[in-house]
PDB file of C-alpha atoms in Angstrom:
ATOM      1  CA  MET A   1     119.009 136.901 130.827  1.00 55.00           C
ATOM      2  CA  VAL A   2     118.222 139.842 133.096  1.00 64.00           C
ATOM      3  CA  VAL A   3     116.744 142.512 130.935  1.00 84.00           C
ATOM      4  CA  GLY A   4     115.318 144.940 133.427  1.00 90.00           C
ATOM      5  CA  LEU A   5     113.274 147.967 132.524  1.00 93.00           C
ATOM      6  CA  ARG A   6     113.207 149.097 128.897  1.00 92.00           C
ATOM      7  CA  GLU A   7     111.592 151.573 126.624  1.00 92.00           C
ATOM      8  CA  PHE A   8     108.347 150.466 125.014  1.00 94.00           C
ATOM      9  CA  THR A   9     106.749 152.428 122.189  1.00 91.00           C
ATOM     10  CA  LEU A  10     105.003 149.775 120.102  1.00 93.00           C
ATOM     11  CA  ARG A  11     101.414 150.906 119.890  1.00 89.00           C
ATOM     12  CA  THR A  12      98.677 149.493 117.674  1.00 89.00           C
ATOM     13  CA  GLU A  13      97.874 151.694 114.715  1.00 86.00           C
ATOM     14  CA  ASP A  14      94.112 151.699 115.201  1.00 82.00           C
ATOM     15  CA  GLY A  15      94.273 154.921 117.224  1.00 77.00           C
ATOM     16  CA  SER A  16      93.492 153.273 120.537  1.00 82.00           C
ATOM     17  CA  GLY A  17      97.090 153.749 121.680  1.00 83.00           C
ATOM     18  CA  LYS A  18      97.162 150.224 123.048  1.00 91.00           C
ATOM     19  CA  PRO A  19     100.454 148.340 123.126  1.00 93.00           C
ATOM     20  CA  VAL A  20     101.292 145.736 120.533  1.00 93.00           C
ATOM     21  CA  LEU A  21     101.476 142.353 122.217  1.00 92.00           C
ATOM     22  CA  ASP A  22     103.360 139.202 121.179  1.00 92.00           C
ATOM     23  CA  GLU A  23     100.085 137.405 120.574  1.00 89.00           C
ATOM     24  CA  SER A  24     101.569 134.743 118.339  1.00 90.00           C
ATOM     25  CA  ASN A  25     103.603 133.634 121.330  1.00 88.00           C
ATOM     26  CA  GLY A  26     100.605 133.530 123.622  1.00 91.00           C
ATOM     27  CA  GLU A  27     100.931 136.938 125.248  1.00 93.00           C
ATOM     28  CA  GLU A  28      97.520 138.239 126.387  1.00 94.00           C
ATOM     29  CA  LEU A  29      96.221 141.283 128.134  1.00 94.00           C
ATOM     30  CA  LYS A  30      95.221 140.618 131.723  1.00 94.00           C
ATOM     31  CA  GLN A  31      94.333 144.031 133.102  1.00 93.00           C
ATOM     32  CA  VAL A  32      94.155 147.656 131.995  1.00 95.00           C
ATOM     33  CA  GLN A  33      94.302 150.419 134.559  1.00 95.00           C
ATOM     34  CA  PRO A  34      93.796 153.916 133.332  1.00 95.00           C
ATOM     35  CA  SER A  35      95.168 156.995 135.090  1.00 95.00           C
ATOM     36  CA  VAL A  36      98.350 155.531 136.563  1.00 96.00           C
ATOM     37  CA  ALA A  37     101.421 157.589 137.323  1.00 95.00           C
ATOM     38  CA  ILE A  38     104.869 155.956 137.277  1.00 95.00           C
ATOM     39  CA  VAL A  39     107.956 156.660 139.333  1.00 94.00           C
ATOM     40  CA  LEU A  40     111.284 155.119 138.234  1.00 93.00           C
ATOM     41  CA  GLY A  41     113.884 154.975 140.939  1.00 90.00           C
ATOM     42  CA  ASN A  42     114.338 158.358 142.529  1.00 86.00           C
ATOM     43  CA  ARG A  43     113.210 160.203 139.484  1.00 91.00           C
ATOM     44  CA  PRO A  44     110.242 162.580 139.429  1.00 92.00           C
ATOM     45  CA  VAL A  45     106.721 161.187 138.847  1.00 93.00           C
ATOM     46  CA  GLU A  46     105.542 160.801 135.270  1.00 92.00           C
ATOM     47  CA  SER A  47     101.867 161.082 134.402  1.00 86.00           C
ATOM     48  CA  PRO A  48      99.263 160.609 133.179  1.00 91.00           C
ATOM     49  CA  GLY A  49      99.536 157.156 131.755  1.00 95.00           C
ATOM     50  CA  THR A  50      97.821 153.812 131.349  1.00 95.00           C
ATOM     51  CA  LEU A  51      98.991 150.590 132.876  1.00 96.00           C
ATOM     52  CA  TYR A  52      98.708 147.376 130.895  1.00 96.00           C
ATOM     53  CA  ILE A  53      99.355 144.079 132.654  1.00 96.00           C
ATOM     54  CA  THR A  54      99.906 141.206 130.222  1.00 96.00           C
ATOM     55  CA  SER A  55     100.693 137.558 130.832  1.00 95.00           C
ATOM     56  CA  ARG A  56     104.364 138.444 130.198  1.00 94.00           C
ATOM     57  CA  LYS A  57     105.084 141.935 131.303  1.00 95.00           C
ATOM     58  CA  ILE A  58     104.031 145.275 132.689  1.00 96.00           C
ATOM     59  CA  ILE A  59     103.671 148.050 130.239  1.00 96.00           C
ATOM     60  CA  TRP A  60     103.128 151.711 131.111  1.00 96.00           C
ATOM     61  CA  LEU A  61     102.266 154.065 128.271  1.00 95.00           C
ATOM     62  CA  SER A  62     102.065 157.818 128.504  1.00 94.00           C
ATOM     63  CA  ASP A  63      98.643 159.270 127.652  1.00 93.00           C
ATOM     64  CA  VAL A  64     100.092 162.456 126.253  1.00 92.00           C
ATOM     65  CA  ASP A  65     103.416 161.498 124.627  1.00 91.00           C
ATOM     66  CA  MET A  66     102.755 158.698 122.196  1.00 90.00           C
ATOM     67  CA  SER A  67     106.504 158.013 121.931  1.00 91.00           C
ATOM     68  CA  LYS A  68     106.879 157.448 125.629  1.00 93.00           C
ATOM     69  CA  GLY A  69     106.437 154.148 127.404  1.00 95.00           C
ATOM     70  CA  TYR A  70     108.165 151.582 129.573  1.00 95.00           C
ATOM     71  CA  ALA A  71     107.999 147.845 129.901  1.00 95.00           C
ATOM     72  CA  VAL A  72     109.393 145.259 132.291  1.00 95.00           C
ATOM     73  CA  ASP A  73     109.058 141.471 132.115  1.00 94.00           C
ATOM     74  CA  PHE A  74     107.658 139.634 135.072  1.00 95.00           C
ATOM     75  CA  LEU A  75     110.891 137.608 134.891  1.00 94.00           C
ATOM     76  CA  SER A  76     112.751 140.692 135.986  1.00 93.00           C
ATOM     77  CA  ILE A  77     110.500 141.667 138.867  1.00 94.00           C
ATOM     78  CA  SER A  78     111.988 140.444 142.147  1.00 93.00           C
ATOM     79  CA  LEU A  79     109.136 141.461 144.352  1.00 93.00           C
ATOM     80  CA  HIS A  80     105.983 143.568 144.356  1.00 94.00           C
ATOM     81  CA  ALA A  81     103.976 144.941 147.228  1.00 92.00           C
ATOM     82  CA  VAL A  82     101.206 147.348 148.086  1.00 92.00           C
ATOM     83  CA  SER A  83     102.693 150.487 149.700  1.00 88.00           C
ATOM     84  CA  ARG A  84     100.350 152.627 151.746  1.00 86.00           C
ATOM     85  CA  ASP A  85     102.607 154.460 154.206  1.00 78.00           C
ATOM     86  CA  PRO A  86     102.762 158.139 153.275  1.00 80.00           C
ATOM     87  CA  GLU A  87     106.237 158.338 154.810  1.00 76.00           C
ATOM     88  CA  ALA A  88     107.589 155.931 152.197  1.00 76.00           C
ATOM     89  CA  TYR A  89     105.768 157.522 149.330  1.00 83.00           C
ATOM     90  CA  SER A  90     103.201 160.345 149.268  1.00 84.00           C
ATOM     91  CA  SER A  91     100.515 158.241 147.557  1.00 89.00           C
ATOM     92  CA  PRO A  92      99.457 154.613 147.954  1.00 91.00           C
ATOM     93  CA  CYS A  93     101.111 152.621 145.153  1.00 93.00           C
ATOM     94  CA  ILE A  94     102.302 149.258 143.854  1.00 94.00           C
ATOM     95  CA  TYR A  95     105.972 149.062 144.749  1.00 92.00           C
ATOM     96  CA  THR A  96     108.206 146.823 142.652  1.00 93.00           C
ATOM     97  CA  GLN A  97     111.840 145.866 142.765  1.00 92.00           C
ATOM     98  CA  ILE A  98     113.513 145.079 139.486  1.00 93.00           C
ATOM     99  CA  ASP A  99     116.328 142.596 139.145  1.00 89.00           C
ATOM    100  CA  VAL A 100     119.206 144.374 137.380  1.00 86.00           C
ATOM    101  CA  GLU A 101     122.575 143.167 136.129  1.00 75.00           C
ATOM    102  CA  GLU A 102     125.119 143.585 138.915  1.00 69.00           C
ATOM    103  CA  ASP A 103     127.516 146.369 138.216  1.00 62.00           C
ATOM    104  CA  GLU A 104     130.638 147.414 140.080  1.00 54.00           C
ATOM    105  CA  ASP A 105     129.885 151.111 140.185  1.00 55.00           C
ATOM    106  CA  GLU A 106     126.176 150.523 140.898  1.00 48.00           C
ATOM    107  CA  SER A 107     126.054 152.795 143.918  1.00 51.00           C
ATOM    108  CA  ASP A 108     126.101 156.023 142.001  1.00 50.00           C
ATOM    109  CA  THR A 109     124.148 155.018 138.874  1.00 48.00           C
ATOM    110  CA  GLU A 110     120.732 155.920 140.215  1.00 51.00           C
ATOM    111  CA  SER A 111     121.802 159.362 141.316  1.00 50.00           C
ATOM    112  CA  THR A 112     123.075 160.340 137.879  1.00 51.00           C
ATOM    113  CA  GLU A 113     120.818 162.531 135.799  1.00 58.00           C
ATOM    114  CA  VAL A 114     120.924 160.382 132.672  1.00 66.00           C
ATOM    115  CA  LEU A 115     118.072 157.910 132.558  1.00 75.00           C
ATOM    116  CA  ASP A 116     119.611 154.460 132.207  1.00 85.00           C
ATOM    117  CA  LEU A 117     116.557 152.204 132.120  1.00 88.00           C
ATOM    118  CA  PRO A 118     118.266 148.782 132.632  1.00 86.00           C
ATOM    119  CA  LYS A 119     119.749 150.132 135.842  1.00 87.00           C
ATOM    120  CA  ILE A 120     116.481 151.100 137.393  1.00 89.00           C
ATOM    121  CA  ARG A 121     115.941 148.994 140.503  1.00 90.00           C
ATOM    122  CA  GLU A 122     112.640 150.354 141.727  1.00 91.00           C
ATOM    123  CA  MET A 123     109.407 151.232 140.121  1.00 94.00           C
ATOM    124  CA  ARG A 124     106.285 152.649 141.682  1.00 94.00           C
ATOM    125  CA  LEU A 125     102.894 152.555 139.999  1.00 95.00           C
ATOM    126  CA  VAL A 126     100.466 155.062 141.455  1.00 95.00           C
ATOM    127  CA  PRO A 127      96.837 154.635 140.361  1.00 95.00           C
ATOM    128  CA  SER A 128      94.655 157.686 140.907  1.00 94.00           C
ATOM    129  CA  ASP A 129      92.042 155.271 142.226  1.00 92.00           C
ATOM    130  CA  SER A 130      93.825 153.739 145.177  1.00 90.00           C
ATOM    131  CA  SER A 131      90.976 151.307 145.789  1.00 92.00           C
ATOM    132  CA  GLN A 132      92.351 149.332 142.837  1.00 92.00           C
ATOM    133  CA  LEU A 133      95.602 148.519 144.574  1.00 93.00           C
ATOM    134  CA  ASP A 134      94.599 145.128 145.992  1.00 93.00           C
ATOM    135  CA  THR A 135      93.208 144.055 142.628  1.00 94.00           C
ATOM    136  CA  LEU A 136      96.374 145.126 140.872  1.00 95.00           C
ATOM    137  CA  PHE A 137      98.460 143.331 143.492  1.00 95.00           C
ATOM    138  CA  ASP A 138      96.527 140.121 142.873  1.00 95.00           C
ATOM    139  CA  VAL A 139      96.870 140.449 139.064  1.00 95.00           C
ATOM    140  CA  PHE A 140     100.597 140.972 139.587  1.00 95.00           C
ATOM    141  CA  CYS A 141     100.763 137.772 141.658  1.00 95.00           C
ATOM    142  CA  GLU A 142      98.784 135.787 139.110  1.00 94.00           C
ATOM    143  CA  CYS A 143     100.959 136.928 136.226  1.00 95.00           C
ATOM    144  CA  ALA A 144     104.216 136.436 138.148  1.00 94.00           C
ATOM    145  CA  GLU A 145     103.163 132.812 138.626  1.00 93.00           C
ATOM    146  CA  LEU A 146     102.674 132.497 134.878  1.00 94.00           C
ATOM    147  CA  ASN A 147     106.332 133.310 134.380  1.00 93.00           C
ATOM    148  CA  PRO A 148     108.533 130.826 136.175  1.00 90.00           C
ATOM    149  CA  GLU A 149     112.272 130.802 135.530  1.00 86.00           C
ATOM    150  CA  PRO A 150     113.036 129.168 132.165  1.00 83.00           C
ATOM    151  CA  VAL A 151     115.519 126.881 133.918  1.00 66.00           C
ATOM    152  CA  GLU A 152     113.517 123.666 133.344  1.00 54.00           C
ATOM    153  CA  GLU A 153     113.391 124.379 129.669  1.00 51.00           C
ATOM    154  CA  GLU A 154     117.141 124.614 129.503  1.00 49.00           C
ATOM    155  CA  GLU A 155     117.464 121.363 131.331  1.00 50.00           C
ATOM    156  CA  GLU A 156     115.129 119.721 128.850  1.00 49.00           C
ATOM    157  CA  ASN A 157     117.159 121.077 125.983  1.00 50.00           C
ATOM    158  CA  GLY A 158     120.256 119.606 127.683  1.00 47.00           C
ATOM    159  CA  ASP A 159     118.577 116.204 127.984  1.00 47.00           C
ATOM    160  CA  SER A 160     117.507 116.202 124.398  1.00 47.00           C
ATOM    161  CA  TRP A 161     120.995 117.101 123.344  1.00 47.00           C
ATOM    162  CA  VAL A 162     122.382 114.146 125.212  1.00 47.00           C
ATOM    163  CA  PHE A 163     119.686 111.981 123.819  1.00 47.00           C
ATOM    164  CA  GLY A 164     120.504 113.155 120.357  1.00 45.00           C
ATOM    165  CA  ALA A 165     124.097 112.240 120.882  1.00 45.00           C
ATOM    166  CA  ASP A 166     123.042 108.737 122.006  1.00 46.00           C
ATOM    167  CA  GLN A 167     121.001 108.382 118.884  1.00 48.00           C
ATOM    168  CA  MET A 168     123.963 109.283 116.859  1.00 49.00           C
ATOM    169  CA  ASP A 169     126.043 106.597 118.565  1.00 47.00           C
ATOM    170  CA  VAL A 170     123.426 103.930 117.923  1.00 45.00           C
ATOM    171  CA  ARG A 171     123.207 104.893 114.261  1.00 44.00           C
ATOM    172  CA  GLY A 172     126.964 104.797 114.017  1.00 43.00           C
ATOM    173  CA  GLY A 173     126.995 101.046 113.116  1.00 46.00           C
ATOM    174  CA  GLY A 174     126.500 100.203 109.399  1.00 46.00           C
ATOM    175  CA  GLU A 175     123.806  97.544 109.968  1.00 48.00           C
ATOM    176  CA  GLU A 176     121.571  99.719 112.146  1.00 47.00           C
ATOM    177  CA  ASP A 177     121.891 102.455 109.642  1.00 48.00           C
ATOM    178  CA  ALA A 178     120.366 100.194 107.008  1.00 47.00           C
ATOM    179  CA  GLU A 179     117.585  99.177 109.368  1.00 48.00           C
ATOM    180  CA  TRP A 180     116.787 102.772 109.994  1.00 48.00           C
ATOM    181  CA  GLN A 181     116.294 103.396 106.332  1.00 47.00           C
ATOM    182  CA  MET A 182     114.204 100.243 105.921  1.00 47.00           C
ATOM    183  CA  SER A 183     111.766 101.280 108.577  1.00 44.00           C
ATOM    184  CA  GLN A 184     111.489 104.725 107.037  1.00 47.00           C
ATOM    185  CA  SER A 185     110.812 103.744 103.423  1.00 44.00           C
ATOM    186  CA  PRO A 186     107.681 101.565 103.724  1.00 46.00           C
ATOM    187  CA  THR A 187     105.944 104.332 105.587  1.00 46.00           C
ATOM    188  CA  SER A 188     106.461 106.760 102.802  1.00 43.00           C
ATOM    189  CA  VAL A 189     105.145 104.240 100.224  1.00 45.00           C
ATOM    190  CA  ILE A 190     101.951 103.653 102.161  1.00 46.00           C
ATOM    191  CA  GLY A 191     101.511 107.382 102.619  1.00 43.00           C
ATOM    192  CA  HIS A 192     101.631 107.821  98.842  1.00 45.00           C
ATOM    193  CA  THR A 193      98.312 108.767  97.189  1.00 48.00           C
ATOM    194  CA  ASN A 194      98.344 106.017  94.609  1.00 49.00           C
ATOM    195  CA  GLY A 195      99.065 103.418  97.212  1.00 45.00           C
ATOM    196  CA  ASP A 196      96.010 104.579  99.205  1.00 49.00           C
ATOM    197  CA  GLU A 197      93.638 104.292  96.294  1.00 49.00           C
ATOM    198  CA  GLY A 198      94.944 100.897  95.363  1.00 50.00           C
ATOM    199  CA  LEU A 199      94.310  99.656  98.935  1.00 53.00           C
ATOM    200  CA  ALA A 200      90.868 101.299  99.318  1.00 50.00           C
ATOM    201  CA  GLN A 201      89.395  99.624  96.273  1.00 53.00           C
ATOM    202  CA  PRO A 202      89.755  95.912  97.322  1.00 52.00           C
ATOM    203  CA  MET A 203      88.639  96.829 100.838  1.00 53.00           C
ATOM    204  CA  LEU A 204      85.304  98.155  99.476  1.00 52.00           C
ATOM    205  CA  GLU A 205      84.763  95.123  97.391  1.00 52.00           C
ATOM    206  CA  LEU A 206      85.495  92.907 100.410  1.00 52.00           C
ATOM    207  CA  GLN A 207      82.844  94.725 102.490  1.00 53.00           C
ATOM    208  CA  ILE A 208      80.255  94.358  99.734  1.00 52.00           C
ATOM    209  CA  ASN A 209      80.996  90.627  99.633  1.00 53.00           C
ATOM    210  CA  ASP A 210      80.581  90.364 103.389  1.00 51.00           C
ATOM    211  CA  GLN A 211      77.219  92.063 103.288  1.00 51.00           C
ATOM    212  CA  ARG A 212      75.934  89.852 100.624  1.00 52.00           C
ATOM    213  CA  PHE A 213      77.128  86.873 102.542  1.00 51.00           C
ATOM    214  CA  GLU A 214      75.353  88.052 105.713  1.00 52.00           C
ATOM    215  CA  ASP A 215      72.230  88.765 103.840  1.00 53.00           C
ATOM    216  CA  ALA A 216      72.264  85.387 102.315  1.00 50.00           C
ATOM    217  CA  GLU A 217      72.696  83.783 105.691  1.00 50.00           C
ATOM    218  CA  GLU A 218      69.822  85.759 107.190  1.00 50.00           C
ATOM    219  CA  MET A 219      67.571  84.835 104.297  1.00 53.00           C
ATOM    220  CA  ALA A 220      68.611  81.251 104.809  1.00 51.00           C
ATOM    221  CA  HIS A 221      67.673  81.590 108.473  1.00 52.00           C
ATOM    222  CA  ASP A 222      64.342  83.204 107.591  1.00 52.00           C
ATOM    223  CA  SER A 223      63.442  80.611 105.120  1.00 51.00           C
ATOM    224  CA  GLU A 224      64.438  77.936 107.635  1.00 50.00           C
ATOM    225  CA  SER A 225      62.166  79.377 110.340  1.00 50.00           C
ATOM    226  CA  LYS A 226      59.366  79.667 107.852  1.00 50.00           C
ATOM    227  CA  ASP A 227      59.806  76.080 107.048  1.00 52.00           C
ATOM    228  CA  HIS A 228      59.444  75.118 110.689  1.00 52.00           C
ATOM    229  CA  HIS A 229      56.155  76.940 111.092  1.00 50.00           C
TER     230      HIS A 229
ATOM    231  CA  MET B   1     108.858 119.232 145.197  1.00 72.00           C
ATOM    232  CA  LEU B   2     110.302 118.539 148.610  1.00 78.00           C
ATOM    233  CA  PHE B   3     110.840 122.202 149.429  1.00 80.00           C
ATOM    234  CA  PHE B   4     107.389 123.124 148.130  1.00 86.00           C
ATOM    235  CA  SER B   5     105.618 120.711 150.470  1.00 84.00           C
ATOM    236  CA  TYR B   6     107.969 121.645 153.234  1.00 83.00           C
ATOM    237  CA  PHE B   7     107.251 125.352 152.912  1.00 87.00           C
ATOM    238  CA  LYS B   8     103.562 124.750 152.642  1.00 87.00           C
ATOM    239  CA  ASP B   9     103.678 123.261 156.147  1.00 85.00           C
ATOM    240  CA  LEU B  10     105.236 126.502 157.337  1.00 88.00           C
ATOM    241  CA  VAL B  11     102.328 128.711 156.174  1.00 92.00           C
ATOM    242  CA  GLY B  12     101.209 130.906 159.020  1.00 91.00           C
ATOM    243  CA  GLN B  13     104.596 130.919 160.654  1.00 91.00           C
ATOM    244  CA  GLU B  14     107.046 133.821 160.973  1.00 93.00           C
ATOM    245  CA  VAL B  15     109.962 133.547 158.585  1.00 94.00           C
ATOM    246  CA  THR B  16     112.723 135.774 157.304  1.00 94.00           C
ATOM    247  CA  VAL B  17     113.299 135.764 153.566  1.00 94.00           C
ATOM    248  CA  GLU B  18     116.722 136.922 152.452  1.00 94.00           C
ATOM    249  CA  LEU B  19     116.941 137.981 148.825  1.00 92.00           C
ATOM    250  CA  LYS B  20     119.954 137.714 146.540  1.00 91.00           C
ATOM    251  CA  ASN B  21     120.207 141.520 146.620  1.00 86.00           C
ATOM    252  CA  ASP B  22     120.778 141.301 150.403  1.00 88.00           C
ATOM    253  CA  LEU B  23     117.382 142.642 151.326  1.00 89.00           C
ATOM    254  CA  ALA B  24     115.900 140.605 154.188  1.00 92.00           C
ATOM    255  CA  ILE B  25     112.178 140.674 154.870  1.00 92.00           C
ATOM    256  CA  ARG B  26     110.511 139.253 157.921  1.00 92.00           C
ATOM    257  CA  GLY B  27     106.899 138.352 157.873  1.00 93.00           C
ATOM    258  CA  THR B  28     104.176 135.782 158.229  1.00 94.00           C
ATOM    259  CA  LEU B  29     104.314 133.162 155.450  1.00 94.00           C
ATOM    260  CA  HIS B  30     100.952 133.587 153.661  1.00 95.00           C
ATOM    261  CA  SER B  31     101.491 131.218 150.777  1.00 94.00           C
ATOM    262  CA  VAL B  32     104.010 129.517 148.603  1.00 94.00           C
ATOM    263  CA  ASP B  33     103.630 128.014 145.129  1.00 92.00           C
ATOM    264  CA  GLN B  34     105.463 125.323 143.163  1.00 90.00           C
ATOM    265  CA  TYR B  35     108.025 127.841 141.929  1.00 91.00           C
ATOM    266  CA  LEU B  36     108.708 128.800 145.510  1.00 92.00           C
ATOM    267  CA  ASN B  37     107.282 132.227 144.996  1.00 95.00           C
ATOM    268  CA  ILE B  38     106.562 133.474 148.477  1.00 95.00           C
ATOM    269  CA  LYS B  39     103.796 135.756 149.758  1.00 95.00           C
ATOM    270  CA  LEU B  40     104.433 137.420 153.109  1.00 95.00           C
ATOM    271  CA  GLU B  41     102.046 139.351 155.309  1.00 93.00           C
ATOM    272  CA  ASN B  42     102.759 141.796 158.136  1.00 89.00           C
ATOM    273  CA  THR B  43     106.197 142.292 156.733  1.00 89.00           C
ATOM    274  CA  ARG B  44     109.039 144.384 158.049  1.00 85.00           C
ATOM    275  CA  VAL B  45     112.490 144.900 156.630  1.00 85.00           C
ATOM    276  CA  VAL B  46     115.199 143.587 158.880  1.00 83.00           C
ATOM    277  CA  ASP B  47     117.691 146.248 158.008  1.00 80.00           C
ATOM    278  CA  GLN B  48     115.453 149.300 158.053  1.00 73.00           C
ATOM    279  CA  ASP B  49     118.182 151.844 157.841  1.00 74.00           C
ATOM    280  CA  LYS B  50     119.313 150.498 154.503  1.00 73.00           C
ATOM    281  CA  TYR B  51     115.879 150.160 153.020  1.00 70.00           C
ATOM    282  CA  PRO B  52     113.686 152.861 154.562  1.00 65.00           C
ATOM    283  CA  HIS B  53     111.114 152.801 151.719  1.00 64.00           C
ATOM    284  CA  MET B  54     110.249 149.226 152.380  1.00 63.00           C
ATOM    285  CA  LEU B  55     108.908 150.176 155.831  1.00 60.00           C
ATOM    286  CA  SER B  56     105.525 150.875 154.424  1.00 66.00           C
ATOM    287  CA  VAL B  57     105.004 147.505 152.810  1.00 74.00           C
ATOM    288  CA  ARG B  58     102.607 145.291 154.714  1.00 79.00           C
ATOM    289  CA  ASN B  59     102.305 142.394 152.325  1.00 87.00           C
ATOM    290  CA  CYS B  60     104.490 141.411 149.421  1.00 93.00           C
ATOM    291  CA  PHE B  61     105.067 138.792 146.739  1.00 96.00           C
ATOM    292  CA  ILE B  62     108.624 137.625 146.341  1.00 95.00           C
ATOM    293  CA  ARG B  63     109.802 135.882 143.188  1.00 95.00           C
ATOM    294  CA  GLY B  64     111.160 132.454 144.070  1.00 94.00           C
ATOM    295  CA  SER B  65     114.232 132.794 141.916  1.00 92.00           C
ATOM    296  CA  VAL B  66     115.467 135.875 143.847  1.00 94.00           C
ATOM    297  CA  VAL B  67     115.365 134.178 147.254  1.00 95.00           C
ATOM    298  CA  ARG B  68     118.735 133.298 148.779  1.00 94.00           C
ATOM    299  CA  TYR B  69     117.677 131.979 152.219  1.00 93.00           C
ATOM    300  CA  VAL B  70     114.547 131.451 154.167  1.00 93.00           C
ATOM    301  CA  GLN B  71     115.188 131.590 157.893  1.00 92.00           C
ATOM    302  CA  LEU B  72     112.711 129.404 159.767  1.00 89.00           C
ATOM    303  CA  PRO B  73     111.505 129.425 163.343  1.00 85.00           C
ATOM    304  CA  PRO B  74     113.517 126.822 165.338  1.00 83.00           C
ATOM    305  CA  ASP B  75     110.396 124.877 166.186  1.00 81.00           C
ATOM    306  CA  GLY B  76     109.224 124.966 162.532  1.00 77.00           C
ATOM    307  CA  VAL B  77     111.589 122.175 161.647  1.00 79.00           C
ATOM    308  CA  ASP B  78     110.433 118.635 162.283  1.00 80.00           C
ATOM    309  CA  VAL B  79     113.819 117.016 161.838  1.00 83.00           C
ATOM    310  CA  ASP B  80     112.545 113.427 161.640  1.00 86.00           C
ATOM    311  CA  LEU B  81     109.887 114.268 159.114  1.00 83.00           C
ATOM    312  CA  LEU B  82     112.389 116.179 157.026  1.00 82.00           C
ATOM    313  CA  HIS B  83     114.821 113.237 157.173  1.00 86.00           C
ATOM    314  CA  ASP B  84     112.184 110.855 155.861  1.00 87.00           C
ATOM    315  CA  ALA B  85     111.069 113.255 153.172  1.00 85.00           C
ATOM    316  CA  ALA B  86     114.584 113.829 151.999  1.00 85.00           C
ATOM    317  CA  ARG B  87     115.214 110.076 151.851  1.00 88.00           C
ATOM    318  CA  ARG B  88     112.060 109.554 149.798  1.00 86.00           C
ATOM    319  CA  GLU B  89     113.067 112.386 147.490  1.00 83.00           C
ATOM    320  CA  ALA B  90     116.591 110.935 147.039  1.00 85.00           C
ATOM    321  CA  ARG B  91     115.086 107.545 146.099  1.00 85.00           C
ATOM    322  CA  GLY B  92     113.041 109.341 143.481  1.00 77.00           C
ATOM    323  CA  GLY B  93     109.716 108.521 145.126  1.00 58.00           C
TER     324      GLY B  93
END
């Protein structure tokens, strides 16, 4: 379940260099922040780049190297905060902690030279315009809330699986099996085109008859009242 | 929903949130949502030697699913109220 940080290089082919989003699954762009540098773990700063915040994840794409980009799902972000103390980091930034798969030799993974993205536990996003930090923080909060743990969904699946099993038990008996088919088949007959037309025709005739009948009654009333006067 | 309403009552109080990665952050509870995501203000890391970079953080958003414990102020617990609420929750009301 825990994915962590990953490479992201899917850009639209219209030349804008924007990331390709999973729009068919409802992913939408919430915020674009140009001129953002990124710091992964203790690695050196990478810039310049553009930050894209979607309803699902954070994407950082390099402005110069079109094959360079990173993404992390909100599901994997443990916490985020605004960092302004120059002692912690030289520039004000959004500080994030990323949930990673627990590993036995985790202590020395970050110090190794090889970039192992899923092991990165910290990410800093440094916008050149630091007045945007609070806005970015708020957008991060909003999007994090859009991505609750998928636990409930799993529970629902579990329920429906149990429910499905119950249904199978009920249908186990021979009689009920026949009933099930009975209730199914009339529906399909009514739904049939020929059946519809056959039904519609008498209905129309019936209505015409009704109208004539009402008209006749009214006319009768009219003539009656005329008679009285 | 019991914990959600319970934590909502604690807004404004000083709590310590301990994460599953052992990081413990103390701060004023600013808000909590239905997923028990927690926003803290005026935060400080309890074990500052271990997490020196978190010193600078003044407010933060913590994902509900990574929280292991929330340490409450002793007077932040109304035991009777919590008893009642827990009973109601257990009855499914």
